[in-house]
XYZ file of C-alpha atoms in Angstrom:
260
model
C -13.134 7.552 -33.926
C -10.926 10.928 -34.807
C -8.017 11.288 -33.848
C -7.739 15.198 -32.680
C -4.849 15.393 -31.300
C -1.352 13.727 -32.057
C 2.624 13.961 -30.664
C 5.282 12.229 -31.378
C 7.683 10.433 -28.553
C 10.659 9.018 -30.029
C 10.274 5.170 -30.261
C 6.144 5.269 -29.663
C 3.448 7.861 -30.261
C 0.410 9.513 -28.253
C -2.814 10.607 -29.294
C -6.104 11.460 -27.992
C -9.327 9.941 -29.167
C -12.369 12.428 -28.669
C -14.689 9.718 -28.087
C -12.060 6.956 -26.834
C -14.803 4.661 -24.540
C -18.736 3.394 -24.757
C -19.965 6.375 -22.790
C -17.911 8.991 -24.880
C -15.287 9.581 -22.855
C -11.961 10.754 -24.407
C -8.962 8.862 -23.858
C -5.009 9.092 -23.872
C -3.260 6.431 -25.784
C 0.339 5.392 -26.594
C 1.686 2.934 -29.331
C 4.755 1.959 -30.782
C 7.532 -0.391 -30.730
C 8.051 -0.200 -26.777
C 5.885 -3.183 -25.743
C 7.428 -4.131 -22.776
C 7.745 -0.795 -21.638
C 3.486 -0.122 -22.134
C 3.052 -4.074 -20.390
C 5.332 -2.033 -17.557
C 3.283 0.925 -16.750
C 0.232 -0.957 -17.214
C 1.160 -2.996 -14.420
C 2.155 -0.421 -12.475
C -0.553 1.885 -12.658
C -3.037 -1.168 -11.813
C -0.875 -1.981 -8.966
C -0.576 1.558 -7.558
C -4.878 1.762 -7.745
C -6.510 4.970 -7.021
C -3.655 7.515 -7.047
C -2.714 6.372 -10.382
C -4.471 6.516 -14.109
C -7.160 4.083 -14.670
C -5.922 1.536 -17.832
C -8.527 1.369 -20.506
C -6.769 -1.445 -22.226
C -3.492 -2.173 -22.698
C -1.976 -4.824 -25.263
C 1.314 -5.123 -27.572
C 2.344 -2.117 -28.529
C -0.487 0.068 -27.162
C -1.432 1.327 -23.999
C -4.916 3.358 -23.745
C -5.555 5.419 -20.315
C -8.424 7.857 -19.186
C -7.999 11.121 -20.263
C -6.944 13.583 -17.425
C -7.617 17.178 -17.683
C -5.753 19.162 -16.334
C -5.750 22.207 -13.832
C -3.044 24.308 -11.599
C -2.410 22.481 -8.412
C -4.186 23.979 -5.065
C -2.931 23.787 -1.227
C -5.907 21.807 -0.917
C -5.219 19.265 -3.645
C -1.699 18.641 -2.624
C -2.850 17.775 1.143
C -5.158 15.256 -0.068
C -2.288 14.195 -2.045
C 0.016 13.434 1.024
C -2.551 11.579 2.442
C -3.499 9.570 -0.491
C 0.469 8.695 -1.516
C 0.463 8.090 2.377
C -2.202 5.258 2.296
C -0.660 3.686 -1.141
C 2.831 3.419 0.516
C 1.092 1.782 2.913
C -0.627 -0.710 1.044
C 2.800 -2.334 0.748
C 4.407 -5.297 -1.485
C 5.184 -8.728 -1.731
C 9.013 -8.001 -1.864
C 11.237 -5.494 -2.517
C 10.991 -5.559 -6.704
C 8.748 -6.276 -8.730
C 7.016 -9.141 -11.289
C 6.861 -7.114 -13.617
C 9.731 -5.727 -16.561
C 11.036 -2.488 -14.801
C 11.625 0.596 -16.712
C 12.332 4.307 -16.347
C 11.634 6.680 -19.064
C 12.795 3.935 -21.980
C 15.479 2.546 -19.673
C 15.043 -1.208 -18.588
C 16.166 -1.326 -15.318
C 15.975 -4.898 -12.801
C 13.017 -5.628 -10.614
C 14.424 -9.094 -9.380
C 13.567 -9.523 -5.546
C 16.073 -8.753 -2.871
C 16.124 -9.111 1.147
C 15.910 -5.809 1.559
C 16.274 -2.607 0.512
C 19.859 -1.816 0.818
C 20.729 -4.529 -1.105
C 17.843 -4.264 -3.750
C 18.796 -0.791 -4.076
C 22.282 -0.954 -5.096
C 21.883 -3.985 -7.546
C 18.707 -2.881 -9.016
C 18.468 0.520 -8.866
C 22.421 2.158 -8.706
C 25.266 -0.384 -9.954
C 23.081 -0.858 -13.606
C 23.543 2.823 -14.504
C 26.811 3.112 -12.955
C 27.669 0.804 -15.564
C 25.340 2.427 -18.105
C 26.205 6.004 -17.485
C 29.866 6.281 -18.914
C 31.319 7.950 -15.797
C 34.775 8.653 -15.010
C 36.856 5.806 -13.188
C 36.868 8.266 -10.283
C 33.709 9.203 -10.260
C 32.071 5.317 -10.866
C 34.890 4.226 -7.516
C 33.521 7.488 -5.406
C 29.871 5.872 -5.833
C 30.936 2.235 -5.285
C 32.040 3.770 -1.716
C 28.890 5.385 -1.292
C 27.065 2.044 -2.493
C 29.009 -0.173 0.333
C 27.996 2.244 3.135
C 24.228 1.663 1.979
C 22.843 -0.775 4.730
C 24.790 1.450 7.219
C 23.287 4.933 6.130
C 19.507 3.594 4.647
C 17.986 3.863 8.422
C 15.846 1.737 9.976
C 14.653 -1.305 8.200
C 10.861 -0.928 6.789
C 9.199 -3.218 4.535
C 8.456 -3.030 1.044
C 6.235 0.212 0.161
C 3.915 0.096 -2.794
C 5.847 2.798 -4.785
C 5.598 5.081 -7.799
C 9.435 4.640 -8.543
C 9.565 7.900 -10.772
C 7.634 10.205 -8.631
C 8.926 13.304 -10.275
C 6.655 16.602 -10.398
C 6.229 16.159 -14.052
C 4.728 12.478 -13.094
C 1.955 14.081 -11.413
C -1.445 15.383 -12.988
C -3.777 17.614 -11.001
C -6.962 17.298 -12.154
C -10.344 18.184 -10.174
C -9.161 18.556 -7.201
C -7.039 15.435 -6.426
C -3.232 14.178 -7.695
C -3.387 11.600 -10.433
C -0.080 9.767 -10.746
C 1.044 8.724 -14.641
C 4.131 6.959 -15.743
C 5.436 5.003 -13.108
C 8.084 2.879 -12.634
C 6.420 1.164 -9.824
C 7.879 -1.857 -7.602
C 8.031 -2.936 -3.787
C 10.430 0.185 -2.620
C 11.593 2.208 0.068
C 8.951 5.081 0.598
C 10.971 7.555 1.032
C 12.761 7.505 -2.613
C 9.095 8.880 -3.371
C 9.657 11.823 -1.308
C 13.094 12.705 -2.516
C 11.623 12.398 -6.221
C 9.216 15.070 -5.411
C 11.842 16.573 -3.819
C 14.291 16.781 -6.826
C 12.742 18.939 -9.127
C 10.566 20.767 -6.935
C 6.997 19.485 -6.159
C 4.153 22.598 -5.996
C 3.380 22.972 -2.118
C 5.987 20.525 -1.315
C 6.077 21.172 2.444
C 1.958 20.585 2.330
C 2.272 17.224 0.630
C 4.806 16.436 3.142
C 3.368 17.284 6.050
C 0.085 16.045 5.423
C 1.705 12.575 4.731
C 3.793 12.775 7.665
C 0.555 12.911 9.816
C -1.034 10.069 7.992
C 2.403 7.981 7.894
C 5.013 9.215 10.287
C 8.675 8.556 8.851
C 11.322 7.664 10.655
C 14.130 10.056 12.213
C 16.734 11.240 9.818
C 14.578 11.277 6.505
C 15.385 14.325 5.806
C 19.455 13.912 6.264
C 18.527 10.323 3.608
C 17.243 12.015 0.919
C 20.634 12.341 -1.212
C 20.736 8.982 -1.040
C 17.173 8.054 -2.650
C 18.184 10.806 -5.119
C 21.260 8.633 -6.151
C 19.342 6.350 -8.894
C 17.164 9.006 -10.597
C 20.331 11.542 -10.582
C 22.132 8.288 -12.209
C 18.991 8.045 -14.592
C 19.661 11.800 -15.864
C 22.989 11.321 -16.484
C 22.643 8.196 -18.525
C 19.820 10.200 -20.526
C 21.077 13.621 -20.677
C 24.864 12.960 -20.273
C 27.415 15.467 -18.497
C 24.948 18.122 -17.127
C 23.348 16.227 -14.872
C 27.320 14.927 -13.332
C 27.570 17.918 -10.424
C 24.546 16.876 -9.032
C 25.041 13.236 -8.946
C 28.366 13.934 -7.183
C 26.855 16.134 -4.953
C 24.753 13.438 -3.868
C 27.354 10.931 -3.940
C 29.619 13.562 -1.354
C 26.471 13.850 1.151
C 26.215 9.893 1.339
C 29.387 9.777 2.298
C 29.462 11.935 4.820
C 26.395 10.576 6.857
C-alpha cells in the first residue's frame, strides 16, 4: 500500500496508508523504537472504548489506528462530548493505576496500584517528576508541602474513574460530529484531573463540555477551587519537557494548593 503521507516524531514515525484496512479504509500508524510506549496507548485507548480511537493492530514497535478526519469543533459536538467523557468516567476501574506501562508524551511514569487517590497521586503522578524536573531546592520543598496536604485538600473520596490521563485540547479530535480521544495516558484516576486538563490549555466550548457533563455526572462541591491541584502533574510534565518556561505556572499552582 502507498504511503502518502509521512512525519517525523523524534524517537518513532507516523504515516498514513491510503488504503490501510480490507474495506479501503485509510489508517494512521506509528513505529519506531518506543515499544512500550505504543503497547501503552494501545491499552489505553481499548480500555477507554468508544470515546477513544479504535486500534487496528498494534505490535512491537508499531501501533496502527483508524484514520480520523478532522473538522472545527461545534457547540453541539462538545455537549455530546461532556456526556460521553461523563459515561466513560463512569465506567470506572479496578484500582487507582493501571496494568499497564504508564507514559506521558515519551515520559514513563508509575501505574502501580494505590488505596486511593491522594496517595496514588503523589507517588505516581507528582514526586517522579519532582525528582525528574531539576527544580530548585526551594521550589521541589514548596511542592513537598503542597504534596503532604493532598488527602486533606483532594475532597471527598470517589473511586477510581476510567480516565484519559492527558486530556489536553490537543488530545482531542473532532471529527463528524462527536470528540474522538487519541494519545492517552489512561489509568484508574480521579475524574476531575480530566477536567482541569481541558482546562489548562483551553478546551473549545469549555463551559458546554462542562456543563453538559455536570448534568450527566454531578461533581462534588469545591471542584472548581481543586483544579490547581489536578493541574500539578501535567504542569510538572511541561517543565520536565520544556524546562524553565513552564516554572511560574507550576508555582502558581503549587501557591493555590496551599492555600486551600
Amino acid at each position: 500500500m502507498p504511503i502518502v503521507w509521512t512525519e517525523d516524531l523524534g524517537s518513532s514515525h507516523a504515516w498514513r496508508l491510503r488504503k490501510g484496512t480490507m474495506d479501503g479504509r485509510p489508517v494512521f500508524g506509528k513505529y519506531g523504537a518506543v515499544s512500550p510506549l505504543f503497547t501503552s496507548e494501545a491499552a489505553g485507548l481499548r480500555w477507554l472504548g468508544p470515546i477513544a480511537a479504535t486500534v487496528v493492530s498494534s505490535g512491537d514497535g508499531e501501533l496502527v489506528l483508524e484514520w480520523i478526519a478532522t473538522e472545527p469543533p461545534t457547540r453541539a459536538a462538545a455537549e455530546r462530548f461532556g456526556r460521553e467523557l461523563a459515561r466513560t468516567h463512569l465506567r470506572g476501574a479496578d484500582a487507582f493505576g493501571a496494568p499497564w506501562p504508564g507514559f506521558i508524551a515519551e515520559l514513563p511514569m508509575p501505574n502501580e496500584p494505590a488505596a486511593d487517590w491522594p496517595a496514588f497521586y503523589a507517588a505516581d503522578r507528582v514526586m517522579p517528576f519532582v525528582r525528574r524536573a531539576r527544580l530548585s531546592s526551594a521550589d521541589a520543598r514548596m511542592i513537598e508541602r503542597a504534596v503532604a496536604r493532598f488527602a486533606e485538600v483532594a475532597g471527598p473520596a470517589e473511586p477510581p474513574s476510567r480516565i484519559h490521563g492527558d486530556l489536553w485540547s490537543g488530545n482531542v479530535l473532532w471529527s463528524e460530529g462527536r470528540a474522538v480521544l487519541v494519545d492517552p495516558a489512561a489509568h484508574g484516576g480521579h475524574r476531575e484531573t480530566d477536567l482541569a486538563m481541558l482546562a489548562l490549555f483551553g478546551a473549545p466550548y469549555l463551559d458546554t463540555i462542562l456543563g453538559a457533563y455536570r448534568e450527566e455526572a454531578p461533581l462534588a462541591e469545591g471542584w472548581r477551587d481543586r483544579v490547581p491541584l489536578h493541574q500539578l502533574h501535567p504542569l510538572l510534565v511541561h517543565v520536565c519537557l520544556y524546562g524553565a518556561a513552564y516554572r511560574d505556572a507550576l508555582m502558581g499552582a503549587v501557591s493555590r494548593v496551599l492555600a486551600l
